[in-house]
Coordinates of C-alpha atoms in Angstrom, one line a residue:
X272 CA 23.5 1.8 9.0
X273 CA 21.4 3.8 6.6
X274 CA 18.4 3.8 9.0
X275 CA 18.0 6.1 12.0
X276 CA 15.9 4.5 14.8
X277 CA 13.4 7.0 16.1
X278 CA 11.5 4.8 18.6
X279 CA 10.7 1.3 19.5
X280 CA 8.0 -0.5 21.5
X281 CA 7.7 -4.2 22.5
X282 CA 4.5 -5.8 21.1
X283 CA 3.4 -9.5 20.9
X284 CA 6.8 -10.8 21.6
X285 CA 8.4 -8.7 18.9
X286 CA 9.2 -5.0 18.3
X287 CA 7.5 -2.1 16.6
X288 CA 10.2 0.2 15.3
X289 CA 10.0 3.5 13.5
X290 CA 12.9 4.6 11.3
X291 CA 13.9 7.6 9.3
X292 CA 16.3 7.7 6.3
X293 CA 17.4 9.9 3.5
X294 CA 15.6 8.9 0.3
X295 CA 17.3 9.1 -3.1
X296 CA 13.9 8.7 -4.8
X297 CA 12.1 11.6 -3.1
X298 CA 15.2 13.7 -2.2
X299 CA 13.6 14.1 1.3
X300 CA 13.8 12.3 4.6
X301 CA 11.3 9.5 4.7
X302 CA 9.8 7.6 7.7
X303 CA 8.5 4.1 8.0
X304 CA 7.4 1.8 10.8
X305 CA 8.0 -2.0 11.0
X306 CA 6.8 -4.8 13.3
X307 CA 9.5 -7.4 13.6
X308 CA 8.2 -10.7 15.2
X309 CA 10.2 -12.6 17.7
X310 CA 11.5 -14.9 15.0
X311 CA 13.4 -12.0 13.4
X312 CA 15.9 -12.1 16.4
X313 CA 17.4 -15.3 15.0
X314 CA 16.6 -15.5 11.3
X315 CA 15.2 -13.6 8.3
X316 CA 11.5 -13.5 8.1
X317 CA 8.9 -12.9 5.3
X318 CA 7.1 -9.6 5.3
X319 CA 4.0 -7.8 4.2
X320 CA 4.2 -4.2 3.1
X321 CA 1.1 -2.1 3.9
X322 CA 0.4 1.1 1.9
X323 CA -1.8 3.7 3.6
X324 CA -4.5 6.0 2.3
X325 CA -5.0 9.7 1.9
X326 CA -3.8 11.9 4.8
X327 CA -2.2 9.0 6.6
X328 CA 1.4 8.5 7.8
X329 CA 3.1 5.3 8.8
X330 CA 1.6 5.6 12.3
X331 CA -2.1 5.3 11.4
X332 CA -2.1 1.6 10.7
X333 CA 0.7 0.9 13.2
X334 CA -1.5 2.2 16.1
X335 CA -5.0 1.4 14.7
X336 CA -4.8 -1.5 12.3
X337 CA -4.6 -4.5 14.6
X338 CA -1.7 -5.8 12.6
X339 CA 0.9 -6.9 15.1
X340 CA -1.1 -9.6 16.8
X341 CA -1.7 -11.4 13.5
X342 CA 1.7 -10.8 12.1
X343 CA 3.2 -12.3 15.3
X344 CA 0.9 -15.3 14.9
X345 CA 2.5 -16.1 11.5
X346 CA 6.1 -14.9 12.3
X347 CA 6.0 -12.3 9.6
X348 CA 7.1 -8.7 9.6
X349 CA 4.7 -5.8 8.8
X350 CA 6.1 -2.7 7.1
X351 CA 4.2 0.6 7.0
X352 CA 5.7 3.3 4.8
X353 CA 4.6 7.0 4.6
X354 CA 2.2 8.1 1.9
X355 CA 4.3 10.9 0.3
X356 CA 7.4 13.0 0.7
X357 CA 7.3 15.5 3.5
X358 CA 8.6 19.0 3.5
X359 CA 9.6 19.2 -0.1
X360 CA 8.5 22.9 -0.1
X361 CA 6.6 22.7 -3.4
X362 CA 4.0 25.5 -3.8
X363 CA 0.5 24.1 -3.4
X364 CA 1.4 20.7 -2.0
X365 CA -0.4 21.5 1.3
X366 CA -3.5 23.1 -0.1
X367 CA -5.8 20.0 -0.1
X368 CA -6.0 16.6 1.5
X369 CA -6.2 14.6 -1.7
X370 CA -3.2 16.0 -3.5
X371 CA 0.4 16.7 -2.4
X372 CA 1.5 16.1 1.1
X373 CA 0.0 12.8 2.4
X374 CA -1.3 12.0 -1.1
X375 CA 1.5 10.8 -3.3
X376 CA -0.7 8.2 -5.0
X377 CA 2.3 5.8 -5.5
X378 CA 3.2 7.2 -8.9
X379 CA 6.4 8.7 -10.3
X380 CA 5.4 12.2 -11.2
X381 CA 6.3 13.5 -14.6
X382 CA 5.1 17.1 -14.3
X383 CA 7.9 19.5 -13.8
X384 CA 6.6 20.8 -10.5
X385 CA 6.5 17.4 -8.8
X386 CA 8.9 15.1 -10.7
X387 CA 11.9 15.8 -8.4
X388 CA 10.3 14.7 -5.2
X389 CA 7.0 12.8 -5.8
X390 CA 8.4 9.5 -6.9
X391 CA 6.6 7.2 -4.6
X392 CA 6.4 4.4 -7.1
X393 CA 10.2 4.1 -7.3
X394 CA 10.4 4.5 -3.5
X395 CA 8.0 1.7 -2.8
X396 CA 8.9 -0.7 -5.6
X397 CA 12.7 -0.3 -5.5
X398 CA 14.4 1.9 -2.9
X399 CA 12.5 0.8 0.2
X400 CA 12.6 -3.0 -0.4
X401 CA 16.3 -2.7 -1.1
X402 CA 16.9 -0.8 2.1
X403 CA 14.7 -3.1 4.2
X404 CA 16.3 -6.3 2.9
X405 CA 19.8 -5.0 3.4
X406 CA 19.4 -3.4 6.8
X407 CA 16.8 -5.5 8.5
X408 CA 16.3 -9.3 8.9
X409 CA 13.7 -9.5 6.1
X410 CA 13.5 -12.2 3.4
X411 CA 13.2 -10.4 0.1
X412 CA 12.2 -13.6 -1.7
X413 CA 9.1 -13.8 0.5
X414 CA 7.0 -10.6 0.5
X415 CA 3.4 -9.6 -0.1
X416 CA 1.7 -6.3 -0.3
X417 CA -1.6 -4.8 0.9
X418 CA -3.1 -1.4 1.4
X419 CA -6.1 0.8 2.0
X420 CA -7.9 3.2 -0.3
X421 CA -5.2 5.1 -2.1
X422 CA -2.8 2.5 -0.6
X423 CA -5.1 -0.3 -2.0
X424 CA -4.5 1.3 -5.4
X425 CA -0.8 1.4 -4.6
X426 CA -0.7 -2.3 -3.6
X427 CA -2.5 -3.5 -6.7
X428 CA -0.4 -1.5 -9.1
X429 CA 2.9 -2.5 -7.4
X430 CA 2.0 -6.2 -7.8
X431 CA 0.7 -5.8 -11.3
X432 CA 3.6 -3.8 -12.6
X433 CA 6.2 -6.0 -11.0
X434 CA 5.2 -9.6 -11.8
X435 CA 6.6 -12.1 -9.4
X436 CA 7.9 -9.5 -6.9
X437 CA 5.0 -10.2 -4.4
X438 CA 3.6 -13.6 -3.4
X439 CA 0.2 -12.1 -3.0
X440 CA -1.7 -8.7 -3.0
X441 CA -4.7 -7.5 -1.1
X442 CA -6.6 -4.3 -0.6
X443 CA -9.1 -2.7 1.7
X444 CA -11.5 -0.5 -0.3
X445 CA -9.0 0.3 -3.0
X446 CA -9.2 3.2 -5.5
X447 CA -9.4 0.5 -8.1
X448 CA -10.0 2.6 -11.3
X449 CA -8.4 6.0 -10.6
X450 CA -8.5 7.1 -14.2
X451 CA -12.3 7.1 -13.9
X452 CA -12.9 8.7 -10.5
X453 CA -12.5 12.3 -9.2
X454 CA -9.7 11.5 -6.7
X455 CA -7.6 9.8 -9.4
X456 CA -8.4 12.4 -12.1
X457 CA -7.2 15.2 -9.8
X458 CA -4.0 13.4 -8.7
X459 CA -3.1 12.0 -12.1
X460 CA -3.5 15.4 -13.8
X461 CA -1.3 17.0 -11.2
X462 CA 1.4 14.4 -11.2
X463 CA 1.3 12.9 -14.7
X464 CA -0.3 15.7 -16.8
X465 CA -3.3 16.0 -19.1
X466 CA -2.5 13.0 -21.4
X467 CA -4.8 10.3 -20.1
X468 CA -2.9 7.6 -22.0
X469 CA -0.1 8.0 -19.5
X470 CA -2.5 7.4 -16.6
X471 CA -3.0 3.7 -17.6
X472 CA 0.5 2.8 -16.3
X473 CA -0.8 3.5 -12.7
X474 CA -4.3 2.3 -13.0
X475 CA -5.0 -1.2 -11.6
X476 CA -8.1 -1.8 -13.8
X477 CA -6.1 -0.9 -16.9
X478 CA -3.0 -2.8 -15.9
X479 CA -5.1 -5.9 -15.2
X480 CA -6.1 -6.0 -18.9
X481 CA -2.6 -6.8 -20.0
X482 CA -1.1 -8.6 -17.0
X483 CA 0.9 -11.6 -18.2
X484 CA 3.0 -12.5 -15.2
X485 CA 2.7 -15.5 -12.9
X486 CA -0.5 -16.3 -11.0
X487 CA -1.2 -13.4 -8.6
X488 CA -3.6 -14.2 -5.7
X489 CA -5.6 -11.1 -4.7
X490 CA -8.0 -10.4 -1.9
X491 CA -10.2 -7.3 -1.9
X492 CA -12.6 -6.2 0.8
X493 CA -15.1 -3.4 0.4
X494 CA -17.6 -2.1 3.0
X495 CA -21.2 -1.5 1.8
X496 CA -21.5 1.6 4.0
X497 CA -18.4 3.2 2.7
X498 CA -19.2 6.8 1.7
X499 CA -16.5 6.9 -0.9
X500 CA -17.8 3.7 -2.5
X501 CA -21.2 5.4 -2.7
X502 CA -19.6 8.5 -4.2
X503 CA -18.0 6.3 -7.0
X504 CA -14.5 7.1 -5.9
X505 CA -13.4 3.5 -5.5
X506 CA -15.0 1.4 -8.4
X507 CA -13.9 -2.1 -7.3
X508 CA -16.4 -3.6 -9.7
X509 CA -14.4 -2.2 -12.6
X510 CA -11.3 -4.1 -11.5
X511 CA -13.3 -7.3 -10.7
X512 CA -14.9 -7.3 -14.1
X513 CA -11.4 -7.3 -15.8
X514 CA -9.8 -9.7 -13.4
X515 CA -12.4 -12.4 -13.8
X516 CA -11.4 -12.8 -17.4
X517 CA -7.7 -13.1 -16.6
X518 CA -6.5 -16.7 -15.9
X519 CA -3.4 -15.5 -14.0
X520 CA -5.3 -13.1 -11.7
X521 CA -7.0 -15.0 -8.9
X522 CA -9.3 -12.4 -7.3
X523 CA -11.4 -13.0 -4.2
X524 CA -13.7 -9.9 -4.0
X525 CA -15.8 -9.5 -0.9
X526 CA -18.5 -7.0 0.2
X527 CA -18.6 -6.4 4.0
X528 CA -22.1 -5.5 5.0
X529 CA -22.4 -2.3 7.1
X530 CA -18.6 -1.4 7.2
X531 CA -17.4 2.0 6.3
X532 CA -14.0 3.4 5.1
X533 CA -12.4 3.8 8.5
X534 CA -9.8 1.9 10.5
X535 CA -12.6 0.1 12.3
X536 CA -13.1 -1.7 9.0
X537 CA -9.4 -2.3 8.5
X538 CA -8.9 -3.6 12.0
X539 CA -11.8 -6.0 11.6
X540 CA -10.4 -7.7 8.5
X541 CA -6.7 -7.3 9.1
X542 CA -6.6 -10.9 10.4
X543 CA -8.0 -12.2 7.1
X544 CA -5.6 -10.2 5.0
X545 CA -2.5 -11.4 7.0
X546 CA -3.8 -15.0 7.0
X547 CA -4.2 -14.6 3.2
X548 CA -0.7 -13.4 2.8
X549 CA 0.8 -15.9 5.2
X550 CA -0.7 -18.7 3.2
X551 CA 1.6 -17.8 0.2
X552 CA 4.6 -16.5 2.2
X553 CA 5.0 -19.8 4.0
X554 CA 5.1 -21.9 0.8

């Protein structure tokens, strides 16, 4: 088996398991956690992949996100990958919270310094699903994707760049227009270089303009008390303005009064997002 089991805990009739494996995409050891519902003991189950935000690992949402209860309710698995390679040893990768370690931004880097290891787009869209579906009882034909902040950006671009791969997509406070906000400008310059035309390939708002795949249902939640929303780091309105004119993007965009950017916000609305995914995974 290509996966090394690190630990496991019984939860809601199923199991939360953490695995490590050698990644060909990042040339490092990668870690992910997965909740397998009771149904996975006898058959393959659909799954939701959750992409985390800046500074997070696989364990943040696993311990704080309130996901296992609602995944168990629907008999679906919940997969939480890490946010970047770890221990690549690249000069400067540990100098700031919003670039480098813990901040892979779900792109395939093209700058010489980062292109060997920082290939989180390929890891999430190709390598990890292939590994999950070959080594665990997961149904590759029934999967959805969600994420928070940087991971919300990741979830949206994965679904938009791979039409038909995911039954649905959702996001909690996504960085929805990274080319136009400080977080995205810093990350894209470091990973993709100065040419801003290359950034569009990893920008949900730009990708939505030309999306021509099958109908993609999308749910986005944004807290009104989110400090990063107030600082114009997220820009969900930009994405919504484009999506409303695309017949094959069915976006439900909601503002959550008083909620911030934390896992209190995520835990509150996790049930809604897993209900949303399950609606399409069970068809």
